[in-house]
């Protein structure tokens, strides 16, 4: 190839570092095809890896399900029933003994006395003592905590703190109704 032919060739096709430093008229097409092929292979590998991960997760879930089923089958009927009730948030009814309720209410009052300092409960108590000492009101919290007086007291304190945050201190000793909600709250309830 003469110098003028090489110059002509170089001018037409450019020097892009092909074989021996010279470009091929097909170089960019082959290069693009090779890049696309490499990207396709990489994409396929990623899909395969993702599929493997999903298959492994499914296998682990199946093994866990099998272990749970095996463990459940080893339980007595009553134990299985208790587990099912606990999972679904349904517990068997507790027989409410009036003496036990009275004792729990006294314990609850003691716990509230030790927790109330500086809380919204204390403010509510000063506003309307009858409201916060209402037996039905307190039993509602005891029932929710399965008659654990300490937990019920903590829940009552949280209840009044959140109520004060949401509705202000003036509504602490009032049952909240739909009329107490603003337009945004009402719209939220409708959706």
Short mmCIF file of C-alpha atoms in Angstrom, two decimals:
data_model
loop_
_atom_site.label_atom_id
_atom_site.label_comp_id
_atom_site.label_asym_id
_atom_site.label_seq_id
_atom_site.Cartn_x
_atom_site.Cartn_y
_atom_site.Cartn_z
CA UNK A 1 0.00 0.00 0.00
CA UNK A 2 1.52 3.33 -0.98
CA UNK A 3 1.68 6.35 1.33
CA UNK A 4 -1.02 8.14 -0.68
CA UNK A 5 -3.27 5.06 -0.56
CA UNK A 6 -2.73 4.80 3.19
CA UNK A 7 -3.51 8.50 3.59
CA UNK A 8 -6.62 8.10 1.50
CA UNK A 9 -7.64 5.02 3.50
CA UNK A 10 -6.92 6.83 6.77
CA UNK A 11 -8.90 9.88 5.65
CA UNK A 12 -11.89 7.75 4.67
CA UNK A 13 -11.94 5.39 7.62
CA UNK A 14 -9.90 7.10 10.31
CA UNK A 15 -7.29 5.61 12.59
CA UNK A 16 -9.09 4.21 15.57
CA UNK A 17 -6.47 1.80 16.75
CA UNK A 18 -7.74 -1.27 14.93
CA UNK A 19 -5.49 -4.16 14.04
CA UNK A 20 -1.91 -2.91 13.95
CA UNK A 21 -3.07 0.61 14.68
CA UNK A 22 -5.21 0.92 11.55
CA UNK A 23 -8.95 1.13 11.52
CA UNK A 24 -11.19 -1.22 9.67
CA UNK A 25 -14.20 0.10 7.80
CA UNK A 26 -16.20 -2.35 9.95
CA UNK A 27 -14.37 -1.64 13.24
CA UNK A 28 -17.00 0.53 14.93
CA UNK A 29 -19.78 -1.84 13.91
CA UNK A 30 -17.89 -4.85 15.26
CA UNK A 31 -16.98 -2.92 18.40
CA UNK A 32 -20.62 -1.92 19.01
CA UNK A 33 -21.79 -5.47 18.40
CA UNK A 34 -19.14 -6.82 20.76
CA UNK A 35 -20.19 -4.30 23.45
CA UNK A 36 -23.85 -5.19 23.00
CA UNK A 37 -23.01 -8.87 23.19
CA UNK A 38 -20.98 -8.32 26.36
CA UNK A 39 -23.80 -6.27 27.89
CA UNK A 40 -26.28 -8.97 26.97
CA UNK A 41 -24.11 -11.63 28.62
CA UNK A 42 -23.76 -9.48 31.74
CA UNK A 43 -27.51 -8.87 31.82
CA UNK A 44 -28.15 -12.60 31.45
CA UNK A 45 -25.71 -13.35 34.27
CA UNK A 46 -27.46 -10.83 36.49
CA UNK A 47 -30.83 -12.38 35.68
CA UNK A 48 -29.45 -15.84 36.46
CA UNK A 49 -28.00 -14.64 39.77
CA UNK A 50 -31.29 -12.99 40.68
CA UNK A 51 -33.18 -16.15 39.78
CA UNK A 52 -30.78 -18.22 41.92
CA UNK A 53 -31.31 -15.85 44.85
CA UNK A 54 -35.06 -16.07 44.47
CA UNK A 55 -34.90 -19.87 44.27
CA UNK A 56 -32.74 -19.96 47.43
CA UNK A 57 -35.19 -17.66 49.25
CA UNK A 58 -38.11 -19.86 48.21
CA UNK A 59 -36.23 -22.92 49.42
CA UNK A 60 -35.48 -21.29 52.80
CA UNK A 61 -39.14 -20.25 53.15
CA UNK A 62 -40.28 -23.77 52.34
CA UNK A 63 -37.87 -25.21 54.91
CA UNK A 64 -39.10 -22.75 57.54
CA UNK A 65 -42.72 -23.58 56.74
CA UNK A 66 -41.93 -27.27 57.07
CA UNK A 67 -40.18 -26.70 60.42
CA UNK A 68 -43.10 -24.64 61.72
CA UNK A 69 -45.62 -27.25 60.56
CA UNK A 70 -43.58 -30.02 62.20
CA UNK A 71 -43.34 -28.06 65.46
CA UNK A 72 -47.06 -27.28 65.42
CA UNK A 73 -47.90 -30.95 64.86
CA UNK A 74 -45.86 -31.87 67.92
CA UNK A 75 -47.98 -29.60 70.15
CA UNK A 76 -51.10 -30.73 71.94
CA UNK A 77 -54.44 -29.47 70.70
CA UNK A 78 -54.68 -26.89 73.50
CA UNK A 79 -51.12 -25.65 72.88
CA UNK A 80 -51.88 -25.31 69.15
CA UNK A 81 -55.09 -23.44 69.95
CA UNK A 82 -53.18 -21.04 72.24
CA UNK A 83 -50.56 -20.38 69.54
CA UNK A 84 -53.25 -19.72 66.92
CA UNK A 85 -55.06 -17.32 69.23
CA UNK A 86 -51.84 -15.48 70.01
CA UNK A 87 -50.88 -15.20 66.33
CA UNK A 88 -54.27 -13.77 65.41
CA UNK A 89 -54.52 -11.47 68.43
CA UNK A 90 -57.48 -13.35 69.83
CA UNK A 91 -57.18 -14.74 73.27
CA UNK A 92 -59.60 -16.82 75.18
CA UNK A 93 -61.81 -14.81 77.45
CA UNK A 94 -60.56 -14.24 80.95
CA UNK A 95 -63.03 -14.87 83.71
CA UNK A 96 -63.20 -11.61 85.59
CA UNK A 97 -63.29 -12.21 89.29
CA UNK A 98 -64.60 -9.11 91.11
CA UNK A 99 -62.00 -9.51 93.87
CA UNK A 100 -59.21 -9.78 91.32
CA UNK A 101 -60.48 -6.69 89.51
CA UNK A 102 -60.55 -4.73 92.77
CA UNK A 103 -56.99 -5.80 93.53
CA UNK A 104 -55.81 -4.87 90.01
CA UNK A 105 -57.51 -1.47 90.25
CA UNK A 106 -55.69 -0.76 93.53
CA UNK A 107 -52.36 -1.82 91.98
CA UNK A 108 -53.11 0.33 88.95
CA UNK A 109 -53.77 3.33 91.17
CA UNK A 110 -50.43 2.78 92.94
CA UNK A 111 -48.52 2.53 89.66
CA UNK A 112 -50.27 5.60 88.25
CA UNK A 113 -49.34 7.52 91.41
CA UNK A 114 -45.67 6.72 90.85
CA UNK A 115 -45.69 7.47 87.10
CA UNK A 116 -47.90 10.53 86.76
CA UNK A 117 -45.54 13.35 87.79
CA UNK A 118 -45.22 15.86 84.95
CA UNK A 119 -47.44 13.95 82.52
CA UNK A 120 -50.66 14.80 80.73
CA UNK A 121 -52.36 12.27 83.00
CA UNK A 122 -51.59 14.53 85.97
CA UNK A 123 -53.08 17.52 84.12
CA UNK A 124 -56.21 15.51 83.27
CA UNK A 125 -56.52 14.38 86.87
CA UNK A 126 -56.44 18.03 88.02
CA UNK A 127 -59.05 18.97 85.41
CA UNK A 128 -61.55 16.18 86.13
CA UNK A 129 -60.61 13.52 88.69
CA UNK A 130 -63.83 11.58 88.09
CA UNK A 131 -62.94 11.12 84.39
CA UNK A 132 -59.50 9.60 85.01
CA UNK A 133 -60.65 7.51 88.00
CA UNK A 134 -63.69 6.07 86.23
CA UNK A 135 -63.68 2.33 86.89
CA UNK A 136 -64.90 1.35 83.40
CA UNK A 137 -62.22 3.57 81.85
CA UNK A 138 -59.46 1.94 83.91
CA UNK A 139 -60.77 -1.60 83.38
CA UNK A 140 -60.58 -0.99 79.63
CA UNK A 141 -56.80 -0.56 79.97
CA UNK A 142 -56.47 -3.49 82.38
CA UNK A 143 -58.26 -5.77 79.93
CA UNK A 144 -56.05 -4.58 77.08
CA UNK A 145 -52.98 -5.52 79.13
CA UNK A 146 -54.48 -8.81 80.42
CA UNK A 147 -54.73 -7.42 83.93
CA UNK A 148 -51.07 -6.48 84.17
CA UNK A 149 -51.49 -3.36 86.32
CA UNK A 150 -48.01 -2.00 85.65
CA UNK A 151 -48.44 -2.23 81.86
CA UNK A 152 -51.95 -0.79 82.07
CA UNK A 153 -50.64 2.21 84.05
CA UNK A 154 -47.93 2.85 81.46
CA UNK A 155 -50.53 2.61 78.68
CA UNK A 156 -52.83 5.10 80.43
CA UNK A 157 -49.94 7.57 80.77
CA UNK A 158 -49.12 7.15 77.04
CA UNK A 159 -52.80 7.53 76.16
CA UNK A 160 -53.09 10.92 77.85
CA UNK A 161 -49.74 12.13 76.47
CA UNK A 162 -50.75 11.28 72.90
CA UNK A 163 -54.25 12.69 73.40
CA UNK A 164 -52.74 16.00 74.56
CA UNK A 165 -50.41 16.06 71.54
CA UNK A 166 -53.21 15.40 69.07
CA UNK A 167 -56.08 17.39 70.57
CA UNK A 168 -54.61 19.70 73.18
CA UNK A 169 -55.01 19.79 76.95
CA UNK A 170 -58.55 21.17 76.77
CA UNK A 171 -59.77 17.81 75.35
CA UNK A 172 -57.92 15.58 77.85
CA UNK A 173 -61.02 14.82 79.91
CA UNK A 174 -63.44 14.60 77.00
CA UNK A 175 -64.21 11.59 74.84
CA UNK A 176 -63.06 12.40 71.31
CA UNK A 177 -65.81 12.37 68.68
CA UNK A 178 -65.91 13.04 64.95
CA UNK A 179 -66.71 16.69 65.71
CA UNK A 180 -63.26 17.04 67.31
CA UNK A 181 -61.52 16.18 64.04
CA UNK A 182 -60.45 18.76 61.47
CA UNK A 183 -61.22 18.45 57.75
CA UNK A 184 -57.92 16.68 56.97
CA UNK A 185 -58.58 14.09 59.68
CA UNK A 186 -62.10 13.48 58.39
CA UNK A 187 -60.81 13.12 54.81
CA UNK A 188 -58.25 10.62 56.06
CA UNK A 189 -60.97 8.54 57.70
CA UNK A 190 -63.02 8.49 54.51
CA UNK A 191 -60.15 7.11 52.44
#
